[in-house]
Structure formats: structure tokens, C-alpha cells
């Protein structure tokens, strides 16, 4: 049986290829199928499925329960392709298999017919797919309410469109019964009411139509407190007067009143567009609605945003329904406000001699006389350079000409009573993560570029290969239509990659506008020059200075940088009103930002004014003060508020620092880097912080020793958090120690002292240094010192100090410290085998780390969670955790986290028996770190994993080589976790060579040198069981205990040498570290 149709427009229905019905038993099974059918061919996340099926009461092990449900669905419908993915499930079928998809496509096809009869037939056929209310099986679930509402709205709209087509065909009389029923069901839906009124009037029942209108008016007043729309009121008036619109006219055009039959044909001077109109369908509809509701509507937006074209498209659809026409008045050529009335008369094609004038008359008086008795729409285009005169004329005309409406375009509102303002936003842009060509073409900006490029270069198409460059072009040009059209013209002689690469010089590049366009629309520079020329000097100064900010500024920041400390709020508001700035609320204070083109122009003007260096220093000072003020708060309970504030200026930190570097200002650059260090550390920007700090330290010049020392300490802190090269770390630590001269005035310098002691003198002095921190006056330092001191304690004595450190961090309220303590405690519990408790700690740690945004740590936590869930038997939960970590890691510039995650993924694949996937993940990890210096422990883990892979494939020669490299590195480094892994690999190797006695001795070494077997991994338990099986439980226990006593009696160096000798014996080859001939 192969299901070929799934129905959700009514009760759930499944039919096989022979059209026989297939029953799906069980409410949850039906719910699962419905959720998958709502997204045919698309992945539905596990969490979403759990939420939809169980709501607020998911079962324990919900992922497992979901997997079981999917298995039941596959058994119930064996021909149904339900694909499993790490993060969800997908119904792999054509969308047309589901009736909802067929309905939407059929309705769209019917609308495209362009013929009323065909449209009505097509919509009637589409609506026939409905068998009852949508999603009838899940009507009681709130989860499905949005999907149900969307489908019902589509059905109702299709019904209205079908009725509209029938009305235009003159069949209104036969629709009265159906429409009366629909209006009774949807009494507040004014389009249906209007259709009922027209149908009743067409049936010769005007009294019934008027009564229906009155019922609707009362219902709107009672339910919503509103009046009927202008459209419905106009229809009511027409019925009262007996002036009904022709049957073929749609009643949905929002106009004041239909034209009487004896009026002359509508007139207009609007010209047809020479190019296709791309996107903005919703804007056109909204503008028409505003014109119908308000007598003055103004479209605002920056130059080149498409205001004129939108006004033309919106008003063109109103011509036939506006008795005295729609008239475009182009104000760009008008040089003086005094010439405005004459420009309007000229656009109306009315000559002065048609209006005898007295000596006291003026042009405005004659214009009022002409328009006073007319029902018309004036489109006043480009009002900004004569804004005061345009506002005055519009106010007078609207006040004295009751049938007149005005649609204006301007870079700022006219600012008079009764004005409706519609901001013309840039065209929709794709997100930063570029998609395939097909995905990008759903965005209007991309469609516009593709359309205009085809005109410039026939045959042009957006391909997957050039889609990223196309997206970069449109984003760089802010989605502004004019800029995109100018860019598309360049594609006649350039590739998209070449164009994208040259947009830094956009003003010289984008100069190929239409010869017949206004001069200020022929080049991108001219567009902005026009706006700049209309600004007073104070606003020009604020605009050009604001361009130094990466993404805008608050009024406080702008005052500091742009106004020499003086308030500039009035200028910011004025620039916003003139569409040169956009206003965003970031939760703290409004931020005033500018489009990239305006920013580039502002920076040029800043250079022209000779202010670049002065303003750069002011910006640097502001950013430095902010990060230094924030720094102590980042280690306290209030850290989230300060992280949010610094996050708003994240890019400004980089801009200011690189500006200082370029200017050779070493002191300022290093000072800013040290101030921002904790922010970078906590907010998931460690790689960027390391890069910028390195750049700052490379600038020659005088820097305070303590500041420079703190910068080196910060670099060391970041490097030791990942897989950084120990030689680099050592050099940075030593330089920090040399420069600080015992000065421990900040947290970084207090911590680096202990690290320096460890590198110079080993564990004993490191222990003493960390012990000093346990008495530090700062509770945060005490807790961090305690966690670092823990690693020096015997394995069995570590839990209590970890728990104490956790309590201390909880006392400070600092979330990164809490997550660090929880992770340390979880690592300890997991190694001891308490996997469930460890998992709980990892999950809590992830919540704390996620709150501050420490994504680098979060990726490691989720990777470890994936391994523990696998060991606990939760394969689905493991896959979900790993998929989540992969998703987070994709946005990181921190290769350590991504490479570490690949190692986790390799382990999981190998444990599951997929050796090919395991090897692929190892290759990915190596490739990620191939071009940078990393700590040898990373290579030890890679060699250990490759050893297990080779052994699993029966290649003991390769396994021995890999394990020799892993053991050599691990014995030299001395890291407990890595050494434990390598020793377990040696145990496995000895067993495969049938040397169980040596395997037992190596097992003992894990206890003495690595704190015991690491129960958070799959291999230790397996080799331990294998040793017992080979020797017998009692003999294995005795031999292992004896070997432990023997090694424990030796000093650490001798014990390590003894284990190395045993490894050489087992492997039959040298076991050397990186400093004595081994390879990393």
C-alpha cells in the first residue's frame, strides 16, 4: 500500500494508490501525521513535534516516545516516507499529495487566469477540496490554532474572490442566499458585506441591501467601536442614490464615491511604467486603503527608496474610480514654493486664460476655484525641497475642496493635521547566512536585481554559485531600489563577483542611470547630494560625524561624539524625519542609525570637513569609557544588563580599536583591548578578542606596563580556554609577568601569576599561588582560584571544593562562573560514572552559559551532553544535542570549539559502529586546525581516536602507530583526561595482542596517573570488562591492585617512565613526546 493522498481540510483522510481509505488509529498518531503533513518535504524539529503532540505535559524521555510514535506511523502506513534527521523528522513527499498544498496552488493558478469565468471555475474547483473545517482532528489543541486560522483565512479569501468574479460576470442575483449565509457567519467581514449589498442591489432588492448595511454598522460599533470603512460607506451612499457601480467593477477600490453615470470619463496624466513593478504588493494595497480613509497621505523615505514608483502604482489603480481623475504633479523641477500652484495647474492641463482673474486673484485662488467642486486625487511628488509651501498649499486645498484627496511623496512628512504617513521601507533582504538561488529569489531586493539585470544582460539568472555575491550586493545597497537598479545596469559589463567586490567605491561605480531620469536619480551620489543640500549646517555636522559609529548611536553617545558634549537630540529627530536616519529601540534608549550608502557618504563629507581624526578620537574615547565602566559589572549579578549594553556597541569596539591601530596610537588601542577583554570572553567573541588584542599589541609605541601586561594575560586566558599553542601561551604569560612586576591590581593579573608559577616551577608552586587566591577579597577570584586549585587534589577529594566554588559563584550571581563550576563538577561526576547527575549539571550549566552568550563553552557542554545521553541509552536525545551544538558552532569564528565538537561527533559515530562517519569527523577536526598552532593534547586525542578506528577495522599496525603517538604526547603533557584516554587505548591494544597481563598493568596506570577510568566514555568500561574476562575477576583484581601499589610507590617521573617502557613493550615501537622526537 502506498498512500497517495493525505487530507487535512476536514477530518484527517489518507487514501492509498487505489483510492481506498486507510484508517490511522490513535489521536497522537493522527496528530503526528497532521504536523508532518502541514510541512510536506520540510524538516519538523523534534521539540516542535513534542510540543504539538503532548503540549505542556510531555512524557519522561519525550524524544524516545516520539521515536516510538514515528515507528508506529511507519508501520501503519508502510509506503509513507518519514525520514529521520538528527534534529527532526520529514515527510518526504510531493506537497501536492496533501490537499492543503493542492488547494493553495489551485487557488493561485485560478487568480492568474486573468479571465473572470476561468477564475471563478478554478476557485470553485479549489474550494471543492474542503471537506469540513481544517484540522478537524486537532480542534481542541491550541498549538494548531495559527495553522488552522491561516487555512480558514485562505478558504474565506478564495470564497470572496470567487464571489467577486461571479459579481463581475453579472450573476449577483444568484449569489444572495450564499452571501446572506456567509455574512451571518462573518458579520464583521466588510468585503463580504459589500458583496452582499451589491448582490442584493443587482437582484432589485435595495431595501434589503440598506438593511444589511445598517446591521453591519451597528455590529461594528458594538463589537469594535468603529464605523464602516470608507469603501462600504461609499457603496451605501451609491445604493441610496441609485448610483450603483457596474457589475463588472470590483467594490474593493477604496475611493470616496463612485462616479455618476453622466460624468465624463476619468482622466489622468499618469504614465505607464517602462519596467516591471517588483514586490511591494502589500504597500500598494495599504497606500490605496490610506487614500480611501484619509484625505492626505504622505509616503516618506530616503532618496531612491521607490516612493515615486509606489505612489504611481497605487494611484494608477484608483483612476477609474475617481470621477475627476488622478493627477501627478512633479515638484522636482519647481525651484520656489511660490511656483507650486502654477505647477499644479499645469499638471491638471488647465491654462490661466480659462479662468478670468481679477487683479486681487492669485494662482492659488484660481486653483481652489477649479478644484472646489471636483472629486479628484492629486499626487504631489518630491515635496522635500519645497516642504513648507507644499504643506501650506495642501492644507488650503484640502480645507476648501471637499472632494479632493492628496497623495504626497517626500523625504519628510508635510506635518499638517490629518496627515497619514506611510514609510517606504527598503525592499526585503535575505538574512546574513546566504541560501541557494531559489531561496534568495523569494526576497524582493534579489528579484529586483535579477529582473533589471536581465534587461541589461539578456539571459542573466541568479545561480547557486553567484547567489552569495548577489545577496552581498543587495545587502550592501540596503535593499534600496534605485541603488539596486544602478548596480544591475553595471552587470552589462561586470560579473556579480566583480560588482560585489567594488561596492566599497559605490559612488564612482553606480553612475549609469537612465538618461531621461531626473539628474539626481542618474547617479547614487546625486541621490544623496540632493538630500544633503537641503540640510542646515548643524544637521550636516551631526550626520557626517554620526557616520563613525558602526551601526548608529544613542542620543547620549551622539552628543559625546557628534556634538562636543552638547545635546543633539533635535538634530537626530530632524534627520530621522527627513529619512536620513532610522530609529531603533534596543531596550535601553533609541538608537539612531543610517543606511550603508548614507554612512559611506557621511564619511566622505567628514574627510572633506577635515574632521575625521578629531571625531575618530572622540568615538574612541566614548567606547573606551563605556567598556571600562562596564568591566567590573561583568563579574557580578548585573552582568546581563551590561552585556546587553556592550552588545549594542560590539562593532564600535572593533571600529574604534582598529582606528587607533591605523593611527599608530598604541596606548589607546591596548587600553581599549584590555577593557573589552571580559566582554569578548563572556559574549562568544573570543576569537575576535584575541585577534584585535594581538593587533593592538603589535603597534609600536608607549603603553602603560600594567595595561600591556593585562592584555597579554587576556590572550593567555583565551588561549588556555581552547586548544591554543602552549608555546604561545608561555610567551604571553612570561611577558605579562615581566611587565606587571608583581602588580596584581586586576583579576587577569591575579590569575596569570599562578599560571606563570605553574609553567616555571610545576604543580607545587602553582598550588601555592592558587592557595593565595582562596583568601582574595573578591569572592569571584576566590571561587575561580578554588576551581583551578581542584585539579591538584587527589581525584577523590575534588567534589567538596567544586561544590564550595559553585556556592561562591552563586553568591556573586555571575553566570559564567556558575556554568564553569557546574561543568567542572559535571566532569568529575561523569568520570566517576554518575552520568545522570552529571547530565543534570551540564544542562544547568548550559542554561547559565546561554544567558550570557558564551557560545564557545556552550558548544562543548552540548557535545558532552550528547555523549552522556548516548551512554544512557537516549540515542535521539544525543542526536538532538549534537545537532543543536552543530547549529550553534556554525556561527562561531572559534575553531577550537568546532574542532572539539567534531571530536565528540567522531566518538559518537564510532561508538554507534559507523566508522566511516567517525573518520570523516576526525578529518574535519584536523582540517579546522591545520593552519594554526594548537596544543599537543588535541593531536593526542586525534591519534587516540584514529588508533581505535584502525583497531576496529583490524589494522593493528596502523593502530599501534597511532597509539604510540597518542601515548607519547599524553605522557609528556600529563593532562589527566588525555592521558587516561591514551592509556585505555593501550589496554585495548594489549588485549588485541593477547597480552591480558600487560593490559591489567596499563589499567592500573589509569588509576595512578590519570585519577581512574573515565566512565564518561564508552571504551574504559569495555576494556575493563575484557581484562576481567581474559584473566578472571579475582586474578584481574589482584594483578591490577598489585600494579597500582607498585606505581603508587614511585615518584611521578619514575612512574611515568615505567609506564612508557610498558607501552613500548606492548606496541613494539618508540613512544616519544613532542619534545623528544615525537610528532604532533
mmCIF file of C-alpha atoms in Angstrom, residues 434-435 464-473:
data_model
loop_
_atom_site.group_PDB
_atom_site.id
_atom_site.type_symbol
_atom_site.label_atom_id
_atom_site.label_comp_id
_atom_site.label_asym_id
_atom_site.label_seq_id
_atom_site.Cartn_x
_atom_site.Cartn_y
_atom_site.Cartn_z
ATOM 1 C CA UNK A 434 23.221 33.138 2.253
ATOM 2 C CA UNK A 435 20.962 30.488 0.765
ATOM 3 C CA UNK A 464 23.616 28.904 -6.686
ATOM 4 C CA UNK A 465 27.244 29.786 -7.455
ATOM 5 C CA UNK A 466 26.715 33.547 -7.600
ATOM 6 C CA UNK A 467 23.804 33.744 -5.130
ATOM 7 C CA UNK A 468 26.087 34.785 -2.210
ATOM 8 C CA UNK A 469 27.537 37.671 -4.250
ATOM 9 C CA UNK A 470 24.052 38.773 -5.363
ATOM 10 C CA UNK A 471 22.926 38.768 -1.718
ATOM 11 C CA UNK A 472 26.016 40.795 -0.703
ATOM 12 C CA UNK A 473 25.251 43.398 -3.378
#
